[in-house]
């Protein structure tokens, strides 16, 4: 085990295993390009070691350059294209092979492909040393793969955790055994969001509120937001397919989290089963489902009060609030039994001082 920053990592791939994979990739690419001079384009920062070893193993004429995508979200396309032209002026009519250290969901790759769409290259291929086939959901097929790996967070051989670990010759995998994953359970207004805010600080967890993610999407008028809005405005649940995919996406955006607080998810039996199956594929699990309990009348009063400040349409109308309670009673309440069967259900009195309620929740978590 090694420690990088606040996390422990266990050995996963030896230097020899990595170099064998790199050697094979160089041979496969060489077989396709030996009669011309391809340009290999490394994607910084993570690919520097891979590019170096790949070139040492590549026996035919070639050129090399690099692009840097520091964040796939923050970059404008013009920024990227300028960098690209800096790298190589005579890219037109040439064969380009991208050298990536790792491809997971495919978001970065999409940016890369976009970057080369109008460059009139002769031929464009992608080679990735590591490939998380399970979670890849891009359209582009990866042309050369070194090693297919499961969806766990890895560091070393150029890859980092908060910039640490790039200098390691081997690859290490995040040790997940000390992870805590919690479901906060309870009716609208029970205080899940408020309490999650305290717990995430205390236990260093990532808080995922499906309601917040939907509201964020509505505010930004995304496709997902447009889809969810009509359901949410009435106080109905958004369909499972949409919600489950969104939740998976949120978890996958945080591969290095020390654990998650799921707030407002799962809300149906199908969501609970999907969550268990999904976490299973990542060697993760729910440790506890903690319900915040309170009477309907207290909750209605709380929500109407909150609605005055937040302007949330579903908090301003008692009929919509009662409809959300009906949805809860019909679809969500049965999950109590689902988690009881797994021995993971805990109930906490959600009435009282906010700090007092936090203390009740902490007592449960600390006993796990
Ligand atoms: P919340 O902020 O948790 O009260 O959620 C507000 C609204 O978002 C709900 O009334 C639903 O319309 C929608 N929503 C949030 N989470 C889910 C979920 N897990 N499944 C379906 N709909 C959800």
Coordinates of C-alpha atoms and ligand atoms in Angstrom, one line a residue:
X1 CA 0.0 0.0 0.0
X2 CA 1.2 3.5 -0.7
X3 CA -0.3 6.9 0.5
X4 CA -0.8 9.8 -1.8
X5 CA -2.3 12.8 -0.2
X6 CA -5.2 11.6 2.0
X7 CA -5.7 8.3 0.2
X8 CA -4.3 4.8 0.2
X9 CA -3.5 2.9 -3.1
X10 CA -2.7 -0.8 -3.6
X11 CA -0.4 -2.2 -6.3
X12 CA -2.3 -3.0 -9.5
X13 CA 0.0 -3.4 -12.6
X14 CA 3.7 -4.0 -12.5
X15 CA 6.2 -2.1 -14.7
X16 CA 6.7 -5.3 -16.7
X17 CA 3.0 -5.7 -17.4
X18 CA 2.7 -2.1 -18.5
X19 CA 5.8 -2.2 -20.8
X20 CA 4.6 -5.5 -22.4
X21 CA 1.3 -3.8 -23.2
X22 CA 3.1 -0.7 -24.6
X23 CA 5.4 -2.9 -26.7
X24 CA 2.4 -4.8 -28.2
X25 CA 0.6 -1.5 -29.0
X26 CA 3.8 -0.2 -30.8
X27 CA 3.9 -3.3 -32.9
X28 CA 0.2 -3.2 -33.8
X29 CA 0.5 0.5 -34.8
X30 CA 3.8 -0.2 -36.6
X31 CA 2.2 -2.9 -38.7
X32 CA -0.4 -0.4 -39.9
X33 CA 1.9 2.6 -40.5
X34 CA 5.4 1.3 -41.4
X35 CA 5.1 2.6 -44.9
X36 CA 4.6 6.2 -44.0
X37 CA 5.6 8.7 -41.2
X38 CA 2.7 9.1 -38.8
X39 CA 2.4 11.9 -36.3
X40 CA 1.9 10.6 -32.8
X41 CA 0.0 13.1 -30.6
X42 CA 0.3 12.6 -26.9
X43 CA -2.4 14.0 -24.6
X44 CA -0.8 15.8 -21.7
X45 CA -0.3 15.6 -18.8
X46 CA -1.0 11.9 -18.2
X47 CA 0.4 10.4 -21.3
X48 CA 4.0 11.6 -21.1
X49 CA 5.4 8.3 -19.8
X50 CA 3.4 6.2 -22.2
X51 CA 4.4 8.3 -25.2
X52 CA 8.1 8.0 -24.2
X53 CA 8.0 4.2 -23.8
X54 CA 5.8 3.9 -26.9
X55 CA 8.3 5.8 -29.1
X56 CA 11.2 3.8 -27.7
X57 CA 9.3 0.7 -28.8
X58 CA 8.3 2.0 -32.2
X59 CA 10.8 0.9 -34.8
X60 CA 9.7 3.0 -37.9
X61 CA 9.9 6.6 -38.9
X62 CA 7.5 8.8 -36.9
X63 CA 7.0 12.3 -35.6
X64 CA 5.6 13.3 -32.2
X65 CA 3.8 16.3 -30.7
X66 CA 1.5 16.9 -27.8
X67 CA -1.9 18.6 -27.0
X68 CA -3.0 19.5 -23.6
X69 CA -6.6 19.3 -22.4
X70 CA -6.4 20.4 -18.9
X71 CA -10.2 20.3 -18.4
X72 CA -12.6 19.1 -21.0
X73 CA -15.3 21.6 -19.7
X74 CA -13.3 24.7 -19.5
X75 CA -11.7 24.7 -22.9
X76 CA -13.1 26.6 -25.8
X77 CA -12.7 25.0 -29.2
X78 CA -10.7 27.9 -30.5
X79 CA -8.3 27.6 -27.6
X80 CA -7.7 24.0 -28.5
X81 CA -7.3 24.5 -32.2
X82 CA -4.7 27.2 -31.6
X83 CA -2.7 24.8 -29.4
X84 CA -3.0 22.2 -32.1
X85 CA -1.6 24.4 -34.8
X86 CA 1.3 25.4 -32.6
X87 CA 2.1 21.8 -32.3
X88 CA 2.3 20.9 -35.9
X89 CA 1.7 23.1 -38.9
X90 CA 1.8 20.5 -41.6
X91 CA -0.8 18.2 -40.2
X92 CA -3.0 18.3 -43.3
X93 CA -2.9 15.2 -45.3
X94 CA -0.9 13.3 -42.6
X95 CA -1.8 10.3 -40.5
X96 CA -2.4 11.1 -36.9
X97 CA -2.4 8.6 -34.0
X98 CA -3.6 10.0 -30.7
X99 CA -1.7 8.5 -27.7
X100 CA -4.0 8.6 -24.6
X101 CA -3.0 7.3 -21.2
X102 CA -6.6 6.4 -20.3
X103 CA -10.1 6.5 -21.7
X104 CA -13.0 6.2 -19.3
X105 CA -16.4 7.8 -20.0
X106 CA -15.1 9.2 -23.3
X107 CA -15.8 12.9 -22.5
X108 CA -12.2 14.0 -23.1
X109 CA -12.0 11.8 -26.2
X110 CA -15.0 13.6 -27.6
X111 CA -13.2 16.9 -27.2
X112 CA -10.2 15.4 -28.9
X113 CA -12.1 14.1 -31.9
X114 CA -13.8 17.4 -32.2
X115 CA -10.4 19.1 -32.3
X116 CA -9.4 17.2 -35.3
X117 CA -12.7 17.3 -37.2
X118 CA -11.8 20.1 -39.6
X119 CA -8.1 19.5 -40.0
X120 CA -8.2 17.4 -43.2
X121 CA -5.8 14.8 -41.8
X122 CA -5.4 11.8 -44.0
X123 CA -6.1 9.3 -41.3
X124 CA -7.1 9.6 -37.6
X125 CA -6.7 6.9 -35.0
X126 CA -6.9 6.6 -31.3
X127 CA -4.6 4.5 -29.2
X128 CA -5.2 4.3 -25.4
X129 CA -2.9 2.5 -23.0
X130 CA -5.8 1.9 -20.5
X131 CA -9.4 1.6 -21.4
X132 CA -12.4 1.3 -19.1
X133 CA -14.7 -0.5 -21.5
X134 CA -17.4 -0.9 -18.9
X135 CA -18.1 2.9 -18.6
X136 CA -17.1 4.1 -22.0
X137 CA -20.2 5.6 -23.6
X138 CA -18.7 7.5 -26.5
X139 CA -19.5 6.9 -30.2
X140 CA -15.9 6.6 -31.4
X141 CA -14.3 3.1 -31.4
X142 CA -10.9 3.0 -29.8
X143 CA -8.5 1.7 -32.5
X144 CA -5.7 0.4 -30.3
X145 CA -6.0 -0.6 -26.7
X146 CA -3.2 -1.6 -24.3
X147 CA -5.1 -3.0 -21.4
X148 CA -8.7 -3.1 -20.6
X149 CA -9.3 -2.3 -16.9
X150 CA -12.3 -2.2 -14.6
X151 CA -13.7 1.1 -13.4
X152 CA -11.5 1.9 -10.4
X153 CA -9.4 4.9 -9.9
X154 CA -5.8 4.4 -10.8
X155 CA -2.5 6.3 -10.4
X156 CA 1.1 6.0 -11.5
X157 CA 2.9 5.8 -14.8
X158 CA 2.0 9.4 -15.6
X159 CA -1.5 9.3 -14.1
X160 CA -2.1 11.3 -10.9
X161 CA -4.2 11.8 -7.9
X162 CA -4.3 15.5 -7.3
X163 CA -1.1 15.8 -9.3
X164 CA 0.7 13.2 -7.1
X165 CA 1.9 9.8 -8.2
X166 CA 2.8 10.6 -11.8
X167 CA 6.4 9.5 -11.2
X168 CA 5.5 6.0 -10.2
X169 CA 6.8 3.3 -12.5
X170 CA 3.9 0.9 -11.7
X171 CA 0.1 1.5 -11.6
X172 CA -1.8 1.6 -8.3
X173 CA -5.5 1.3 -7.6
X174 CA -7.5 3.3 -5.0
X175 CA -8.2 1.2 -1.9
X176 CA -12.0 1.4 -1.6
X177 CA -12.4 -0.6 1.7
X178 CA -12.5 2.6 3.9
X179 CA -15.2 4.2 1.8
X180 CA -18.5 5.2 3.4
X181 CA -21.7 5.3 1.2
X182 CA -24.9 6.5 2.8
X183 CA -28.4 6.9 1.6
X184 CA -30.4 9.7 3.3
X185 CA -34.0 8.7 3.4
X186 CA -37.1 10.7 4.2
X187 CA -40.0 12.7 2.9
X188 CA -39.5 16.0 1.2
X189 CA -38.7 18.6 3.9
X190 CA -37.3 16.0 6.3
X191 CA -33.9 17.9 6.3
X192 CA -31.9 15.5 4.1
X193 CA -30.2 18.4 2.2
X194 CA -29.4 20.3 5.3
X195 CA -28.0 17.4 7.2
X196 CA -26.0 16.2 4.1
X197 CA -24.3 19.5 4.1
X198 CA -22.9 18.9 7.6
X199 CA -22.2 15.2 7.1
X200 CA -20.2 15.6 3.9
X201 CA -17.8 18.0 5.7
X202 CA -17.4 15.8 8.7
X203 CA -16.8 12.6 6.8
X204 CA -15.3 14.0 3.6
X205 CA -18.0 12.6 1.4
X206 CA -19.4 13.7 -2.0
X207 CA -23.1 14.8 -1.6
X208 CA -25.3 13.9 -4.6
X209 CA -28.8 15.4 -4.4
X210 CA -30.8 14.2 -7.5
X211 CA -33.2 17.1 -6.9
X212 CA -30.4 19.6 -7.0
X213 CA -28.9 18.1 -10.1
X214 CA -32.3 18.3 -11.8
X215 CA -32.8 21.9 -10.7
X216 CA -29.3 22.8 -12.0
X217 CA -30.3 21.3 -15.3
X218 CA -33.6 23.2 -15.4
X219 CA -31.8 26.4 -14.6
X220 CA -29.3 25.8 -17.5
X221 CA -32.1 24.7 -19.8
X222 CA -30.4 21.4 -20.7
X223 CA -32.2 18.5 -22.4
X224 CA -32.3 16.7 -19.1
X225 CA -33.8 19.8 -17.4
X226 CA -36.5 20.2 -20.0
X227 CA -37.4 16.6 -19.6
X228 CA -37.5 16.7 -15.8
X229 CA -39.3 20.0 -15.4
X230 CA -42.9 19.0 -16.2
X231 CA -42.7 16.1 -13.7
X232 CA -41.0 18.2 -11.0
X233 CA -43.4 21.1 -11.3
X234 CA -46.3 18.8 -10.6
X235 CA -44.5 17.1 -7.7
X236 CA -44.3 13.8 -9.6
X237 CA -41.2 11.6 -9.8
X238 CA -39.1 11.9 -12.9
X239 CA -39.0 8.5 -14.8
X240 CA -36.5 5.9 -13.5
X241 CA -34.4 5.5 -16.7
X242 CA -33.6 9.2 -16.7
X243 CA -32.9 9.4 -13.0
X244 CA -30.8 6.3 -12.8
X245 CA -28.6 7.3 -15.8
X246 CA -28.1 10.7 -14.3
X247 CA -27.1 9.3 -10.9
X248 CA -24.5 7.0 -12.5
X249 CA -23.1 9.9 -14.3
X250 CA -22.7 11.9 -11.1
X251 CA -20.9 9.0 -9.4
X252 CA -18.6 8.6 -12.3
X253 CA -17.7 12.2 -12.3
X254 CA -16.1 11.6 -8.9
X255 CA -13.9 8.5 -9.2
X256 CA -11.7 9.6 -6.4
X257 CA -14.4 10.3 -3.8
X258 CA -14.0 8.8 -0.3
X259 CA -17.7 8.0 -0.3
X260 CA -21.1 9.4 -1.2
X261 CA -24.2 10.7 0.4
X262 CA -27.1 9.9 -1.8
X263 CA -29.9 12.4 -1.1
X264 CA -33.2 11.9 -2.8
X265 CA -32.0 8.7 -4.4
X266 CA -33.2 5.9 -4.6
X267 CA -36.9 6.8 -4.6
X268 CA -38.3 3.7 -6.2
X269 CA -37.6 -0.1 -6.0
X270 CA -36.1 0.0 -9.5
X271 CA -33.7 2.8 -8.5
X272 CA -32.6 0.9 -5.3
X273 CA -31.9 -2.3 -7.3
X274 CA -30.1 -0.3 -10.0
X275 CA -28.0 1.5 -7.4
X276 CA -26.9 -1.8 -5.8
X277 CA -26.0 -3.4 -9.1
X278 CA -24.2 -0.3 -10.2
X279 CA -22.2 0.0 -7.0
X280 CA -21.4 -3.7 -7.2
X281 CA -19.6 -3.2 -10.5
X282 CA -17.4 -0.7 -8.8
X283 CA -16.6 -2.8 -5.8
X284 CA -18.7 -0.4 -3.7
X285 CA -21.7 -0.8 -1.5
X286 CA -24.3 1.1 0.5
X287 CA -23.2 1.0 4.2
X288 CA -26.4 2.5 5.7
X289 CA -29.7 4.0 4.8
X290 CA -30.7 6.5 7.4
X291 CA -34.2 7.8 7.5
X292 CA -35.1 11.2 9.0
X293 CA -38.6 10.9 10.4
X294 CA -41.1 13.7 10.9
X295 CA -44.9 14.3 10.8
X296 CA -46.5 15.4 7.6
X297 CA -47.9 18.6 9.2
X298 CA -44.5 19.7 10.4
X299 CA -43.1 19.0 6.9
X300 CA -45.8 20.9 5.1
X301 CA -45.1 23.9 7.3
X302 CA -41.3 23.6 6.7
X303 CA -41.7 23.3 2.9
X304 CA -44.1 26.3 2.6
X305 CA -41.6 28.3 4.6
X306 CA -38.7 27.2 2.4
X307 CA -40.7 27.9 -0.8
X308 CA -41.1 31.5 0.2
X309 CA -37.3 31.9 0.1
X310 CA -36.2 29.5 -2.6
X311 CA -39.1 30.2 -5.0
X312 CA -39.3 26.5 -5.8
X313 CA -42.7 26.0 -7.5
X314 CA -43.1 22.5 -5.9
X315 CA -42.7 24.0 -2.4
X316 CA -45.2 26.8 -2.7
X317 CA -48.4 24.9 -3.2
X318 CA -49.8 22.6 -0.5
X319 CA -51.4 20.3 -3.2
X320 CA -48.1 19.7 -4.9
X321 CA -46.5 19.0 -1.5
X322 CA -49.2 16.5 -0.7
X323 CA -48.7 14.9 -4.1
X324 CA -45.0 14.5 -3.3
X325 CA -45.9 12.8 0.0
X326 CA -48.3 10.5 -2.0
X327 CA -45.5 9.6 -4.4
X328 CA -43.2 9.0 -1.4
X329 CA -45.8 6.8 0.4
X330 CA -46.5 4.7 -2.7
X331 CA -43.0 4.4 -4.3
X332 CA -40.3 5.3 -1.8
X333 CA -41.6 4.1 1.6
X334 CA -41.4 0.4 0.5
X335 CA -37.6 0.8 0.3
X336 CA -37.5 0.8 4.1
X337 CA -38.2 -3.0 3.9
X338 CA -35.6 -3.4 1.0
X339 CA -32.9 -2.0 3.2
X340 CA -34.1 -3.6 6.4
X341 CA -33.7 -7.0 4.7
X342 CA -30.1 -6.1 4.0
X343 CA -29.6 -5.0 7.7
X344 CA -28.8 -1.5 6.6
X345 CA -31.8 0.6 7.7
X346 CA -31.6 3.1 10.5
X347 CA -34.3 5.6 11.6
X348 CA -33.5 8.9 13.3
X349 CA -35.9 11.4 14.8
X350 CA -35.9 14.4 12.4
X351 CA -37.6 16.8 14.7
X352 CA -35.6 19.2 16.9
X353 CA -32.6 21.4 16.7
X354 CA -30.5 21.0 13.5
X355 CA -27.3 20.3 15.5
X356 CA -29.1 17.8 17.6
X357 CA -30.3 15.9 14.6
X358 CA -26.8 16.0 13.1
X359 CA -25.5 14.4 16.4
X360 CA -28.2 11.6 16.0
X361 CA -27.0 10.9 12.5
X362 CA -23.3 10.9 13.5
X363 CA -24.1 8.4 16.3
X364 CA -25.4 6.0 13.6
X365 CA -22.5 6.6 11.2
X366 CA -19.9 6.2 13.9
X367 CA -21.4 2.9 15.0
X368 CA -21.1 1.4 11.5
Ligands
LIG1 P1 -36.0 16.9 -4.0 O1 -35.2 18.2 -4.1 O2 -35.3 15.8 -3.5 O3 -37.3 17.2 -3.1 O4 -36.6 16.6 -5.4 C1 -37.4 17.4 -6.2 C2 -38.1 16.7 -7.3 O5 -37.1 16.2 -8.2 C3 -38.9 15.5 -7.0 O6 -40.2 15.8 -6.6 C4 -38.9 14.7 -8.3 O7 -39.8 15.3 -9.3 C5 -37.5 15.0 -8.8 N1 -36.6 13.9 -8.3 C6 -35.5 14.0 -7.4 N2 -34.9 12.9 -7.1 C7 -35.6 11.9 -7.8 C8 -35.5 10.5 -8.0 N3 -34.6 9.8 -7.3 N4 -36.4 9.9 -8.8 C9 -37.4 10.6 -9.4 N5 -37.5 11.9 -9.3 C10 -36.7 12.6 -8.5

